[in-house]
JSON list of C-alpha atoms in Angstrom, two decimals:
[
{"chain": "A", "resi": 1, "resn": "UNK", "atom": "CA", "xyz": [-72.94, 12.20, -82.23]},
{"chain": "A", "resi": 2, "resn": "UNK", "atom": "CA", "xyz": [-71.56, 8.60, -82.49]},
{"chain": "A", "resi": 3, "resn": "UNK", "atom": "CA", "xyz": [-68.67, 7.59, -85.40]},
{"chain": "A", "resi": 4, "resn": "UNK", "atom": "CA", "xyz": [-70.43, 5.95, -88.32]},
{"chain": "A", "resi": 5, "resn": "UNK", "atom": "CA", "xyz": [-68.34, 4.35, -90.57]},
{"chain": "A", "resi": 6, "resn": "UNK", "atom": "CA", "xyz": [-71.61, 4.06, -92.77]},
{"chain": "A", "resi": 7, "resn": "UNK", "atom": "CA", "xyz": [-75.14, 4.96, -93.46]},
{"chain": "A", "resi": 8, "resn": "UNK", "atom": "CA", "xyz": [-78.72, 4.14, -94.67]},
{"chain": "A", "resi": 9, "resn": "UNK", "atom": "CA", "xyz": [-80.42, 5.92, -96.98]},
{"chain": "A", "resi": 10, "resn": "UNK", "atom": "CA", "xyz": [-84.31, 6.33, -96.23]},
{"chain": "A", "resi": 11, "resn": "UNK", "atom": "CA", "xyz": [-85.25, 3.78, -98.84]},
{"chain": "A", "resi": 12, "resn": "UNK", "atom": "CA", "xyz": [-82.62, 1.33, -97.38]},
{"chain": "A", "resi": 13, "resn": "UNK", "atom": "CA", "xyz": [-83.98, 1.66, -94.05]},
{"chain": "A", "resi": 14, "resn": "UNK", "atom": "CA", "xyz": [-87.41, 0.78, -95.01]},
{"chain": "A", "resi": 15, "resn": "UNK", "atom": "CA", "xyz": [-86.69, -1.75, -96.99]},
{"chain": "A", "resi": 16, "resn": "UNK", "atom": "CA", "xyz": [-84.15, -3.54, -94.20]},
{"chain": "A", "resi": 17, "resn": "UNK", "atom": "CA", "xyz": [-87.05, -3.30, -91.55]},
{"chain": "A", "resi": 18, "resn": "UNK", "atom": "CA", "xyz": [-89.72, -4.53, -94.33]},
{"chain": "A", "resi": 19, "resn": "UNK", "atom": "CA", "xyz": [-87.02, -7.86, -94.28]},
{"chain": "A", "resi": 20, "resn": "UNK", "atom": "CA", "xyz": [-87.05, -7.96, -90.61]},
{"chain": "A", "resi": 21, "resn": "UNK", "atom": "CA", "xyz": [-90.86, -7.77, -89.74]},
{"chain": "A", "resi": 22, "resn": "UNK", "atom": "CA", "xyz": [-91.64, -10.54, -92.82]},
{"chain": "A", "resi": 23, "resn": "UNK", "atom": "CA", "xyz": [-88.83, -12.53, -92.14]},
{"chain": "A", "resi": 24, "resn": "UNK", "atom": "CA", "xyz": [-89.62, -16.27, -90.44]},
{"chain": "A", "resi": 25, "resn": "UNK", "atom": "CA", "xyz": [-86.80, -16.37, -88.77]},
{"chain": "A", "resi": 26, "resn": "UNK", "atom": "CA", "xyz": [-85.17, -14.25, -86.61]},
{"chain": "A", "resi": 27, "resn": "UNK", "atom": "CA", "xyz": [-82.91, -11.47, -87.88]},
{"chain": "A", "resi": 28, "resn": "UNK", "atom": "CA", "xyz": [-81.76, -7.81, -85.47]},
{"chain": "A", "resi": 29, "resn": "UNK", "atom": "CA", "xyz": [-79.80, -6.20, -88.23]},
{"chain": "A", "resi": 30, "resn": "UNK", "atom": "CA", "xyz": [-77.53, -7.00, -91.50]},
{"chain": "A", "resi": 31, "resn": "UNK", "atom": "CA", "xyz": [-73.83, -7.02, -92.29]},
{"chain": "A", "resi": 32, "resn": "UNK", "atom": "CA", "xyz": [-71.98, -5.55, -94.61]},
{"chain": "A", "resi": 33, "resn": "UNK", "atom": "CA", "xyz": [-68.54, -6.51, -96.12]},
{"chain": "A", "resi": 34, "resn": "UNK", "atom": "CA", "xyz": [-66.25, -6.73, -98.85]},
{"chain": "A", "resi": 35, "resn": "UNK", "atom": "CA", "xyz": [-64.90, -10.02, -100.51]},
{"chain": "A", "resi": 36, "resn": "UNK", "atom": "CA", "xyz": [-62.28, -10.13, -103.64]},
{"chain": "A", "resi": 37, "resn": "UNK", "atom": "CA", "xyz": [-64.35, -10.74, -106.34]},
{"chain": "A", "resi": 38, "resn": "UNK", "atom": "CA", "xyz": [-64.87, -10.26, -110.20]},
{"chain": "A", "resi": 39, "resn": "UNK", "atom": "CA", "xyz": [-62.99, -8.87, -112.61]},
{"chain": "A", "resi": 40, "resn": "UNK", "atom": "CA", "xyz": [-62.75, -4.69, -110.81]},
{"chain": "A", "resi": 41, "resn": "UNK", "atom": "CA", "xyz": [-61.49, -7.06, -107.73]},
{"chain": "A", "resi": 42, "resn": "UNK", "atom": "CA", "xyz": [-63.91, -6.67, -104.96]},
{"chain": "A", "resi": 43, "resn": "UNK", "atom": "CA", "xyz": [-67.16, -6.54, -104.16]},
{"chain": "A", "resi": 44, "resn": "UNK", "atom": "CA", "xyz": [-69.94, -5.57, -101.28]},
{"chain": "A", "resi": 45, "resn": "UNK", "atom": "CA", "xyz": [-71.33, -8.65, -99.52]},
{"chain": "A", "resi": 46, "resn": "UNK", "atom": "CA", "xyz": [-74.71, -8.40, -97.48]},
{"chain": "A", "resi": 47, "resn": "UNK", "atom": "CA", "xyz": [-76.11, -10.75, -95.08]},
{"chain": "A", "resi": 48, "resn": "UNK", "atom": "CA", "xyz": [-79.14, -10.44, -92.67]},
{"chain": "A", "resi": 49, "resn": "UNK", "atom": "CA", "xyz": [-77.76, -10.97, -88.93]},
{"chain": "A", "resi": 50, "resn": "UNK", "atom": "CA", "xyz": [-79.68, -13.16, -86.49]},
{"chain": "A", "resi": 51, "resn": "UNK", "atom": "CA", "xyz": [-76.69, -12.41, -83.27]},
{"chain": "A", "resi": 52, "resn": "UNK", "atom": "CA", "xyz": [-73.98, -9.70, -83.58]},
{"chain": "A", "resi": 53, "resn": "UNK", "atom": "CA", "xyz": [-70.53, -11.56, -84.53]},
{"chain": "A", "resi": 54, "resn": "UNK", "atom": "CA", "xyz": [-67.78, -10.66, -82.12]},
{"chain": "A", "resi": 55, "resn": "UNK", "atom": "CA", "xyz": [-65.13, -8.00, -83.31]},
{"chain": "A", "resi": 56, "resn": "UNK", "atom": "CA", "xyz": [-67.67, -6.02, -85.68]},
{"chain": "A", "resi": 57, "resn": "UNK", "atom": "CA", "xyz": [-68.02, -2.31, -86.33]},
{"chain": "A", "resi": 58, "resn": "UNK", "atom": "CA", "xyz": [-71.54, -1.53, -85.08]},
{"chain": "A", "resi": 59, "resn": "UNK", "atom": "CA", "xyz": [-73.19, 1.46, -86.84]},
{"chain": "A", "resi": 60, "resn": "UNK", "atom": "CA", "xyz": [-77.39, 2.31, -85.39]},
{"chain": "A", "resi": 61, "resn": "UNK", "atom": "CA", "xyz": [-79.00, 4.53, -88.49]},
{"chain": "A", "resi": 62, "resn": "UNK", "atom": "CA", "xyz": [-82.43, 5.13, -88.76]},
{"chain": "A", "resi": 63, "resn": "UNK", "atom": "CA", "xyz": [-83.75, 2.51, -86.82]},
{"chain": "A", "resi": 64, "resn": "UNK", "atom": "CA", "xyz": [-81.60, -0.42, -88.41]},
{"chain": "A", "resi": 65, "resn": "UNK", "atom": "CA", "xyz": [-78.74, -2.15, -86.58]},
{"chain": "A", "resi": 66, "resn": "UNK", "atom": "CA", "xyz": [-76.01, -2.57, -89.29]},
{"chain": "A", "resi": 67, "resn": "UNK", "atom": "CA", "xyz": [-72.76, -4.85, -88.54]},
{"chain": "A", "resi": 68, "resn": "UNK", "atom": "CA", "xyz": [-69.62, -3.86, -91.08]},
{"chain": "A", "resi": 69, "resn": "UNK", "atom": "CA", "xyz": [-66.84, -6.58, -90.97]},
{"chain": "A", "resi": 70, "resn": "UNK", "atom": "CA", "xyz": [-63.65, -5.12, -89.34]},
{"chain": "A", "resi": 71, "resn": "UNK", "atom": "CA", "xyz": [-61.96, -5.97, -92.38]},
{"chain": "A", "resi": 72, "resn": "UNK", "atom": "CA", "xyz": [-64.55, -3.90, -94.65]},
{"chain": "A", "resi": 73, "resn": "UNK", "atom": "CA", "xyz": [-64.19, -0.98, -92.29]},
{"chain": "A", "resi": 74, "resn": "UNK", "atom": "CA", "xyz": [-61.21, 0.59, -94.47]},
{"chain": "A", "resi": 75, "resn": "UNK", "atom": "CA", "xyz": [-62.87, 0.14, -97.59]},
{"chain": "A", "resi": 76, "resn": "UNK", "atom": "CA", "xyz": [-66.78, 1.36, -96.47]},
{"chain": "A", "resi": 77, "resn": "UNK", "atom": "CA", "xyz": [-65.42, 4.52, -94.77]},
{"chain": "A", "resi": 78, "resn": "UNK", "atom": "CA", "xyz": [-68.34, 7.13, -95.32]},
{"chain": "A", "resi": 79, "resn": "UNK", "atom": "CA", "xyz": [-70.61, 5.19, -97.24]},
{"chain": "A", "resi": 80, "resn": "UNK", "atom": "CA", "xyz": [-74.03, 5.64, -98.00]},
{"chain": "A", "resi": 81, "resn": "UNK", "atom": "CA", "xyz": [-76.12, 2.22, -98.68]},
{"chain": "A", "resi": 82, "resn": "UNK", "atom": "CA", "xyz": [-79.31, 2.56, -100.42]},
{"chain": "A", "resi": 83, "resn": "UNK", "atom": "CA", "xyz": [-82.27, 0.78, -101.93]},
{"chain": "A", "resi": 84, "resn": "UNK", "atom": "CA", "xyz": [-83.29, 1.41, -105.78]},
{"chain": "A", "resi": 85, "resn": "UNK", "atom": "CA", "xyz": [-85.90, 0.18, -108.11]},
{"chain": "A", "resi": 86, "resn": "UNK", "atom": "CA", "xyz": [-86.18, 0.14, -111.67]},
{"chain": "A", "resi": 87, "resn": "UNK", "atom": "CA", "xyz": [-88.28, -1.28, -114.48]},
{"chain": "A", "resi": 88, "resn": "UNK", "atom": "CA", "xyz": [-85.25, -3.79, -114.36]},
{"chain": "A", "resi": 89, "resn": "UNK", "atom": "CA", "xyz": [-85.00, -4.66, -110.42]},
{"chain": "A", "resi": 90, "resn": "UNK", "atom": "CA", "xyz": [-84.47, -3.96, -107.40]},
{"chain": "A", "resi": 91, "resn": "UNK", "atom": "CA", "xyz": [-81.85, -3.77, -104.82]},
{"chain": "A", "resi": 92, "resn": "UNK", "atom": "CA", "xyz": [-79.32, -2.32, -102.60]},
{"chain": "A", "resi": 93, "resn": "UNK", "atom": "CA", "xyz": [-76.50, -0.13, -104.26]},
{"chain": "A", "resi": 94, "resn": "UNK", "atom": "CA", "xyz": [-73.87, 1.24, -101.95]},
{"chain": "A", "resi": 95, "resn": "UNK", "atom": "CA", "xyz": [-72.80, 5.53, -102.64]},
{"chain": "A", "resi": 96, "resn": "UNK", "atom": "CA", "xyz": [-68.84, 4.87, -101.66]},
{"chain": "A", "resi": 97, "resn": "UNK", "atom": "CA", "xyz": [-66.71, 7.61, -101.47]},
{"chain": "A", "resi": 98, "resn": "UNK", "atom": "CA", "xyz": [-63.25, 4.81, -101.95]},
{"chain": "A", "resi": 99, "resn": "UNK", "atom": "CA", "xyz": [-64.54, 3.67, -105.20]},
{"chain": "A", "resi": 100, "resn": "UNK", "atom": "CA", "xyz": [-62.68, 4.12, -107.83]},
{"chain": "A", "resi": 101, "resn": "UNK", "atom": "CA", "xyz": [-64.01, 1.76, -110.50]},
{"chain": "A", "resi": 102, "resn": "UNK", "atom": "CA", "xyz": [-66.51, -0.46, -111.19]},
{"chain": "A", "resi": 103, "resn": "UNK", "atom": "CA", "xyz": [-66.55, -3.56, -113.80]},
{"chain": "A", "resi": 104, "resn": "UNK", "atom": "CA", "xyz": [-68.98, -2.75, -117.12]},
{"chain": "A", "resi": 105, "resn": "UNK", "atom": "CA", "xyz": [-71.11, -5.39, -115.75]},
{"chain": "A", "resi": 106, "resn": "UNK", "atom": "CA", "xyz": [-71.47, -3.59, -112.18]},
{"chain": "A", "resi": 107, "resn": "UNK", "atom": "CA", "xyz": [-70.89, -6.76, -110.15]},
{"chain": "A", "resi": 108, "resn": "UNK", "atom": "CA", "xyz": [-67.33, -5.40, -108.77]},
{"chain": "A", "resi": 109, "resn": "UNK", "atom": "CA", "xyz": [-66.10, -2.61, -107.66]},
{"chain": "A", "resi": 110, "resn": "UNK", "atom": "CA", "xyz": [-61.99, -1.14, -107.08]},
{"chain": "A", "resi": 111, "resn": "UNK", "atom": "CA", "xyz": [-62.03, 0.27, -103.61]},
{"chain": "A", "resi": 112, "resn": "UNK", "atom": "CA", "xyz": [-59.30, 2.08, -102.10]},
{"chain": "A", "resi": 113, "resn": "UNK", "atom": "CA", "xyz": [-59.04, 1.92, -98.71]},
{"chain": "A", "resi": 114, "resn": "UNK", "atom": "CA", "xyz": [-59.93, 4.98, -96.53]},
{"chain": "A", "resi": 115, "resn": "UNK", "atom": "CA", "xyz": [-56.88, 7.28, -94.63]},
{"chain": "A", "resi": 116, "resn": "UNK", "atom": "CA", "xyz": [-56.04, 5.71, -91.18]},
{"chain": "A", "resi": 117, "resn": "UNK", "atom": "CA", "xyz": [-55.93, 9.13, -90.20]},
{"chain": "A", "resi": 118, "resn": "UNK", "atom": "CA", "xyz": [-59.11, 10.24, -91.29]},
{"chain": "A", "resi": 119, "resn": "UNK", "atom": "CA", "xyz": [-60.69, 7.29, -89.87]},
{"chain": "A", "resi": 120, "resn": "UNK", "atom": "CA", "xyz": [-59.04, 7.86, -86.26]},
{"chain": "A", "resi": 121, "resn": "UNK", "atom": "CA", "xyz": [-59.68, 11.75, -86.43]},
{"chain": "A", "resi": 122, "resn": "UNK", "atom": "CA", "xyz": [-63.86, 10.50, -87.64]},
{"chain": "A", "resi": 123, "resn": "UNK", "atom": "CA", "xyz": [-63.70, 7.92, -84.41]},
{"chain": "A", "resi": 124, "resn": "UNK", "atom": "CA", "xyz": [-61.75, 11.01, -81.66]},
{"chain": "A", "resi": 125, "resn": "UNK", "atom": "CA", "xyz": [-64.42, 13.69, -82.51]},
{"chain": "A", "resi": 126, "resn": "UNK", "atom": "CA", "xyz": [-67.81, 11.36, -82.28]}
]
């Protein structure tokens, strides 16, 4: 079994590949980051990738080609990214195991970034 620094959810997986197949242009996968943002002080960015971008983590989950920005990698360490719907919206929503907080508005997050070690010992027994 391959190192994953993250995963899908079922519902994020469908959804990802219902973006693919309707989008007009052409798009193999998404990426997933972190920026400093908001008033927690981060939070997850997501963009659909048309060509793999040199240097980034490459994670293959259910189907989906995911891309996490080697600067993210810390910080997304055992995360699980899904899709949810409400009477309100819909969207992704990322299950993060370095979270520690989250703004009352939910549009940032305070991550902690994942053990060094734990990531090397993840990456030496895949």
């Amino acid at each position: 079994m391959a190192f994953k620094i993250m995963s899908l959810s079922d519902a994020a997986a469908a959804r990802i590949n219902e973006i693919i197949e309707d989008s007009e242009t052409l798009v193999i996968g998404v990426r997933v980051g972190v920026k400093n943002a908001g008033c927690a002080g981060m939070a997850y960015t997501l963009d659909y990738v048309a060509e793999p971008v040199a240097g980034d983590d490459h994670v293959s989950d259910k189907g989906v080609e995911v891309y996490v920005e080697p600067k993210a990698t810390m910080f997304l360490l055992g995360t699980v990214m899904d899709f949810a719907e409400s009477k309100f919206g819909a969207g992704f929503t990322f299950r993060n195991p370095n979270q520690t907080g989250e703004c009352g508005c939910g549009e940032s997050v305070q991550l902690k970034p994942a053990d060094l070690k734990a990531i090397a010992e993840a990456r030496a027994s895949a």
